[in-house]
Short mmCIF file of C-alpha atoms in Angstrom, two decimals:
data_model
loop_
_atom_site.label_atom_id
_atom_site.label_comp_id
_atom_site.label_asym_id
_atom_site.label_seq_id
_atom_site.Cartn_x
_atom_site.Cartn_y
_atom_site.Cartn_z
CA MET A 1 11.31 -129.03 -73.12
CA THR A 2 14.05 -131.54 -72.58
CA GLY A 3 16.71 -132.07 -69.95
CA PRO A 4 16.50 -131.76 -66.17
CA TRP A 5 13.86 -129.55 -64.59
CA LEU A 6 15.39 -127.55 -61.77
CA SER A 7 12.56 -125.36 -60.52
CA GLY A 8 9.77 -123.02 -61.57
CA LEU A 9 6.57 -123.46 -63.54
CA ARG A 10 6.30 -126.02 -66.32
CA VAL A 11 3.23 -126.46 -68.53
CA ARG A 12 3.15 -129.37 -70.93
CA ARG A 13 0.90 -131.17 -73.34
CA MET A 14 2.66 -133.68 -75.56
CA ASP A 15 0.16 -134.06 -78.43
CA ARG A 16 -2.95 -132.28 -79.59
CA GLY A 17 -5.98 -133.53 -77.69
CA GLN A 18 -4.11 -134.56 -74.56
CA THR A 19 -4.80 -133.07 -71.15
CA PRO A 20 -2.45 -130.20 -70.25
CA VAL A 21 -0.46 -130.51 -67.03
CA ALA A 22 1.10 -127.68 -65.02
CA ASP A 23 3.78 -128.41 -62.44
CA PHE A 24 5.35 -125.95 -60.02
CA LEU A 25 8.55 -126.84 -58.16
CA CYS A 26 10.20 -124.57 -55.61
CA GLY A 27 13.98 -124.77 -55.94
CA ARG A 28 14.57 -123.67 -52.35
CA CYS A 29 12.25 -125.89 -50.30
CA GLY A 30 11.27 -128.61 -52.80
CA HIS A 31 7.52 -127.89 -52.65
CA HIS A 32 5.69 -129.42 -55.66
CA GLU A 33 2.17 -128.78 -56.97
CA ARG A 34 0.48 -130.36 -60.00
CA VAL A 35 -2.68 -129.21 -61.77
CA THR A 36 -4.34 -130.99 -64.71
CA GLY A 37 -7.07 -129.94 -67.12
CA ARG A 38 -7.26 -127.05 -69.56
CA VAL A 39 -9.36 -124.69 -67.42
CA ARG A 40 -7.59 -125.50 -64.15
CA VAL A 41 -4.14 -125.05 -65.75
CA ALA A 42 -5.15 -121.69 -67.26
CA ASP A 43 -6.45 -120.47 -63.89
CA TYR A 44 -3.36 -121.77 -62.08
CA VAL A 45 -0.94 -120.03 -64.45
CA ARG A 46 -2.96 -116.81 -64.27
CA ALA A 47 -2.74 -116.94 -60.45
CA ASN A 48 1.11 -116.93 -60.62
CA PRO A 49 2.01 -119.78 -58.23
CA ALA A 50 5.64 -118.66 -57.82
CA THR A 51 4.62 -115.35 -56.26
CA ASP A 52 1.98 -116.99 -54.08
CA HIS A 53 4.42 -119.60 -52.78
CA ARG A 54 7.19 -117.09 -52.15
CA ALA A 55 5.10 -115.51 -49.37
CA THR A 56 4.74 -118.83 -47.52
CA CYS A 57 7.97 -120.64 -48.48
CA PRO A 58 9.62 -122.16 -45.40
CA ALA A 59 13.08 -121.47 -46.85
CA ASN A 60 12.34 -117.73 -47.05
CA GLN A 61 10.93 -117.64 -43.52
CA GLN A 62 13.98 -119.42 -42.09
CA GLY A 63 16.23 -116.80 -43.70
CA ALA A 64 14.19 -113.97 -42.22
CA GLN A 65 14.45 -115.43 -38.70
CA ALA A 66 18.24 -115.79 -38.92
CA ALA A 67 18.71 -112.10 -39.79
#
């Protein structure tokens, strides 16, 4: 993956044998989480961090209060 990373989930491991890294970035509020390690990354991706964060995102809650 090249170029700018705007938001979402990104999982990377450059070469075989390196530790995988998963990053999640919320495009609305700027919240960032990083998880490293094969087992932890697999569990994190399986948990679907975007859906979990959407329920607690400050940007979503501000929009709900304005309506």
